[in-house]
Short mmCIF file of C-alpha atoms in Angstrom, two decimals:
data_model
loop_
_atom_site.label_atom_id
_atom_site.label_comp_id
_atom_site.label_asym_id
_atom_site.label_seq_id
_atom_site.Cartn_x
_atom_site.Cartn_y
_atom_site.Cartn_z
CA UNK A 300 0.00 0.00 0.00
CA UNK A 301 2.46 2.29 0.90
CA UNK A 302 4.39 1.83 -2.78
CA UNK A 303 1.12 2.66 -4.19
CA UNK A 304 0.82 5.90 -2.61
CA UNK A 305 4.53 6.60 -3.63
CA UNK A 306 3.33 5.81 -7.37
CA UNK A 307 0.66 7.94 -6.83
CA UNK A 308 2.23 10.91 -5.24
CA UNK A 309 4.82 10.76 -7.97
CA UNK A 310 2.22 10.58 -10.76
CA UNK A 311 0.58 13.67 -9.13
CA UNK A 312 3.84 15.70 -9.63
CA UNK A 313 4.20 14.33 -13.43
CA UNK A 314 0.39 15.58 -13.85
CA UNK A 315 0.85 18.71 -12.21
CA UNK A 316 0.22 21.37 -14.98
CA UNK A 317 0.76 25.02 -15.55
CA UNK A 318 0.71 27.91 -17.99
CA UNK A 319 2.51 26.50 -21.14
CA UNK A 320 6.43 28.15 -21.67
CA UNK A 321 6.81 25.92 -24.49
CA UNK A 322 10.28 27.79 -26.18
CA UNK A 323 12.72 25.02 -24.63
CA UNK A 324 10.66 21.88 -25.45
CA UNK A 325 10.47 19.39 -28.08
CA UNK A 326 7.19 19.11 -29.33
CA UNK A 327 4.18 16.77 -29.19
CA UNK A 328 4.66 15.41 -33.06
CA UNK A 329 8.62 15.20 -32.18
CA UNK A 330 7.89 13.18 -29.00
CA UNK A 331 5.53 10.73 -30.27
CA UNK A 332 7.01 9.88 -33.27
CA UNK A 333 9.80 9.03 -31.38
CA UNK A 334 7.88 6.13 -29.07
CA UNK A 335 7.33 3.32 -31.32
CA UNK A 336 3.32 3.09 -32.02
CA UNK A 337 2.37 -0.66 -32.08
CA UNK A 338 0.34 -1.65 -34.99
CA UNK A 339 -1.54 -5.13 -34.10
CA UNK A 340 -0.69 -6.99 -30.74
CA UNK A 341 -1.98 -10.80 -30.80
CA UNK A 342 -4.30 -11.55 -27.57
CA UNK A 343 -1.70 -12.38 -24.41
CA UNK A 344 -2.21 -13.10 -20.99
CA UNK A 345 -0.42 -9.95 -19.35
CA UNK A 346 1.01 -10.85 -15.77
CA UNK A 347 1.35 -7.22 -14.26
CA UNK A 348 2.42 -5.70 -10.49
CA UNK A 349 -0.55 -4.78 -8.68
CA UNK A 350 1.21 -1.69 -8.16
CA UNK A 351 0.95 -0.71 -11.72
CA UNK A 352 -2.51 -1.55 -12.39
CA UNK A 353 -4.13 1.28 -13.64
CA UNK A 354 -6.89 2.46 -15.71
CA UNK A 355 -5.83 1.18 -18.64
CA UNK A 356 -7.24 -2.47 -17.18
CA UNK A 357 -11.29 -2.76 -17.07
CA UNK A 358 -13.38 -5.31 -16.80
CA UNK A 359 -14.33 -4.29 -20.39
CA UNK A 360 -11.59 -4.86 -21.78
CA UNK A 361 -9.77 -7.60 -19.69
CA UNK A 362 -10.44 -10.40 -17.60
CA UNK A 363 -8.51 -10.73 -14.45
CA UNK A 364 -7.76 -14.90 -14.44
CA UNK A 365 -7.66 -16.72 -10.96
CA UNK A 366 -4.63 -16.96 -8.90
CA UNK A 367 -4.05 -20.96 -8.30
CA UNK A 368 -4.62 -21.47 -4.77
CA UNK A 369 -1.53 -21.44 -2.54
CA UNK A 370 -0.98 -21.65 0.93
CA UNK A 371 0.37 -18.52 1.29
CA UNK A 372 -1.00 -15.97 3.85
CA UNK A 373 0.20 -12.36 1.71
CA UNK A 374 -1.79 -11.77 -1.51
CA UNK A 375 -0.34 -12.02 -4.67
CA UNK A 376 1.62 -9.03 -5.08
CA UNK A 377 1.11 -9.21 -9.19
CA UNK A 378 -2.38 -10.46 -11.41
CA UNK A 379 -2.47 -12.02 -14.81
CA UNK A 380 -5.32 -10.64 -16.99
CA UNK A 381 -6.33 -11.32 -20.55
CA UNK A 382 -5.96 -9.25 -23.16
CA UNK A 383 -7.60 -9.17 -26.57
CA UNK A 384 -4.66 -7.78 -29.09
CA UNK A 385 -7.09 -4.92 -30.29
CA UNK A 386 -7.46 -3.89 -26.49
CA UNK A 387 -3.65 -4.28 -25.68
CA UNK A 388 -2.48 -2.25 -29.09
CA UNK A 389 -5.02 0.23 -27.62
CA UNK A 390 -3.94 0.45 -24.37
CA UNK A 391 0.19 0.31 -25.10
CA UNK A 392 -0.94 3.48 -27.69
CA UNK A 393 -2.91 5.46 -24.51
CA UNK A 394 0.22 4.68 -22.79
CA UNK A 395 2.59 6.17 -25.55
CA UNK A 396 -0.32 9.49 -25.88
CA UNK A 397 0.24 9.54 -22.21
CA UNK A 398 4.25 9.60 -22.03
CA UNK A 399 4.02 12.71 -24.51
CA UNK A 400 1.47 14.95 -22.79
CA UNK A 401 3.14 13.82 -18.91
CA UNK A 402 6.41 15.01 -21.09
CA UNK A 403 5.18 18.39 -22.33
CA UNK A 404 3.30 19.03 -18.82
CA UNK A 405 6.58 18.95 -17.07
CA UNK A 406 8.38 21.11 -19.71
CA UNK A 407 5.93 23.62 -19.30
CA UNK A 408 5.98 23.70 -15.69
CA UNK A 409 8.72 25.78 -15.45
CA UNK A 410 7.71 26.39 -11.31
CA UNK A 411 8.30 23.16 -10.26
CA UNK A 412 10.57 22.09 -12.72
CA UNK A 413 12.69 25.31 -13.94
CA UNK A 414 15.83 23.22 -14.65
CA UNK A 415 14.62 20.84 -17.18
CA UNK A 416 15.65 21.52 -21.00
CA UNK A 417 14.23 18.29 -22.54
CA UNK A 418 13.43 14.59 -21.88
CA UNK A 419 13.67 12.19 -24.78
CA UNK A 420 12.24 8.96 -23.96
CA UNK A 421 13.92 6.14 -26.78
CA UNK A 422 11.58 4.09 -29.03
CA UNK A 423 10.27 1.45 -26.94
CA UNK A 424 10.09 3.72 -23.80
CA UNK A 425 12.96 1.88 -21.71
CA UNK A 426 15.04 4.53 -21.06
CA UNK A 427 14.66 8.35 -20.42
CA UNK A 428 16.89 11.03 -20.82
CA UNK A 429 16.52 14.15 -18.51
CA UNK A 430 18.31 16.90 -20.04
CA UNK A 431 19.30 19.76 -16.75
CA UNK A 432 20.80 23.22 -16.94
CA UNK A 433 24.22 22.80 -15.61
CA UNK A 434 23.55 19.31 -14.25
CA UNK A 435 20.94 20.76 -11.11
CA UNK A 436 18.02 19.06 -10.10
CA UNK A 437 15.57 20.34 -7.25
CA UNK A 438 13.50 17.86 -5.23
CA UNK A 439 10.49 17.84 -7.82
CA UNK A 440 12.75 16.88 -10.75
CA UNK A 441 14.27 14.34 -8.79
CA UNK A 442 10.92 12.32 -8.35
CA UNK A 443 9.84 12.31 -12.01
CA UNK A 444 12.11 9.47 -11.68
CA UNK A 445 9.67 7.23 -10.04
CA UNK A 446 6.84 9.01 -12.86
CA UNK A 447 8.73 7.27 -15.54
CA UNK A 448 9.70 4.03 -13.82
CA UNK A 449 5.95 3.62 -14.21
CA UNK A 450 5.12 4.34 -17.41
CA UNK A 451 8.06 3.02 -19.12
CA UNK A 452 7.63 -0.53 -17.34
CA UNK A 453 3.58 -0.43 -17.86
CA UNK A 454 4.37 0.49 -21.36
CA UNK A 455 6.45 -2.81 -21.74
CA UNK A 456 4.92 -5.15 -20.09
CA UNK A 457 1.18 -4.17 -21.93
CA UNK A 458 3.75 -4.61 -25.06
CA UNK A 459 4.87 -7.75 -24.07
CA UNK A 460 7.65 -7.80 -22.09
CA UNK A 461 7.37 -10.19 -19.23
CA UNK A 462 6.49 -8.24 -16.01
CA UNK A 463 9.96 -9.66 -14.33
CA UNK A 464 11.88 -8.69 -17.62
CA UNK A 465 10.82 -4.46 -17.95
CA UNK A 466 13.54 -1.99 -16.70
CA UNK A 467 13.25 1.24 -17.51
CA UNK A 468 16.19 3.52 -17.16
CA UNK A 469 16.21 7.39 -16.14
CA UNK A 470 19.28 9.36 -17.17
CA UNK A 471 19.72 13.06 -15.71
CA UNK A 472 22.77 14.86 -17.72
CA UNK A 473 24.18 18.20 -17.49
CA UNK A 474 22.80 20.25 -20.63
CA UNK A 475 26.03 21.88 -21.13
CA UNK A 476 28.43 18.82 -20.89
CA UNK A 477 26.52 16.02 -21.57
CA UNK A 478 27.93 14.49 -18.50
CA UNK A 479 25.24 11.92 -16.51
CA UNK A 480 24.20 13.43 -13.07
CA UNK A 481 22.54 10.46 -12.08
CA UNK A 482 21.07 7.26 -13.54
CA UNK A 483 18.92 4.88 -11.95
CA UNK A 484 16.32 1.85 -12.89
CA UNK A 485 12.99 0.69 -11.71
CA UNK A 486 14.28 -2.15 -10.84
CA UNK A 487 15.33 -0.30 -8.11
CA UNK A 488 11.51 0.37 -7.25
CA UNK A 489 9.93 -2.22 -4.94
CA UNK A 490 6.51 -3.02 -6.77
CA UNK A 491 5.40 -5.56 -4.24
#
């Protein structure tokens, strides 16, 4: 529960919107044609942390399949639902739509996030480059982190990457040296 709320609190800062200062940024048509848009996914059985359930799952559009009964006390920290392939190429889309506009929210939020040039997420949303003026990043910036953990390992698994497989990787580097600030992974975020 308390992971959740971390997920949460960190989406809420990703979401966070303000007046639009849009002279730094890349743009929306830049940004998504740089995530790979998935054409036709074949129906799959999509084993996902609870953590990063979200509203992309329905009961329209998926159907959450029984746990085999275990003698364990602790609930299953992860589900398995199926997917039709129209509904999964749908959803891994939303999530793509939804990595652009969390993108161009933050770069226009100059308040909370006045040192961030660009972010340039790579093709199959694994890895995420934070571009920072002169390599400084205030406490907001540095949580975005846990923002794109999310999305980049929901955007993998829904594409097919087995749940134990996705990593996503968030690069900060100094704008004028190129020089990485800090890197981490989401394997590094407890899910359970």
């Amino acid at each position: 529960m308390k992971n959740k709320l971390i997920i949460y609190l960190c989406l809420s800062f990703l979401l966070t919107g303000c007046a639009a200062d849009k002279s730094e940024s890349t743009s929306s048509s830049d940004l998504a044609s740089t995530i790979q848009e998935v054409q036709s996914l074949p129906d799959a059985e999509i084993n996902i942390p609870n953590a990063l359930v979200g509203n992309e799952i329905t009961e329209e559009n998926a159907v959450l399949i029984p746990e085999a009964e275990e003698e364990s006390e602790e609930p299953s920290s992860t589900s398995t639902y199926s997917i039709s392939g129209e509904e999964r190429t749908n959803i891994v889309n939303g999530l793509s739509q939804d990595v652009v506009d969390g993108i161009n929210k933050i770069l226009s939020n100059k308040e909370q996030y006045p040192n961030i040039v660009s972010i340039t997420p790579n093709a199959d949303c694994t890895e995420f480059t934070i571009s920072v003026k002169d390599g400084t990043i205030n406490i907001y910036e540095s949580m975005l982190l846990m923002s794109f953990y999310t999305m980049g390992d929901k955007y993998q698994i829904y594409n097919g990457v087995p749940q134990e497989e996705a990593k996503t990787i968030v690069r900060y580097v100094n704008d004028s040296t190129g020089e990485v600030v800090v890197e981490s992974d989401s394997t590094q975020m407890n899910t359970n």
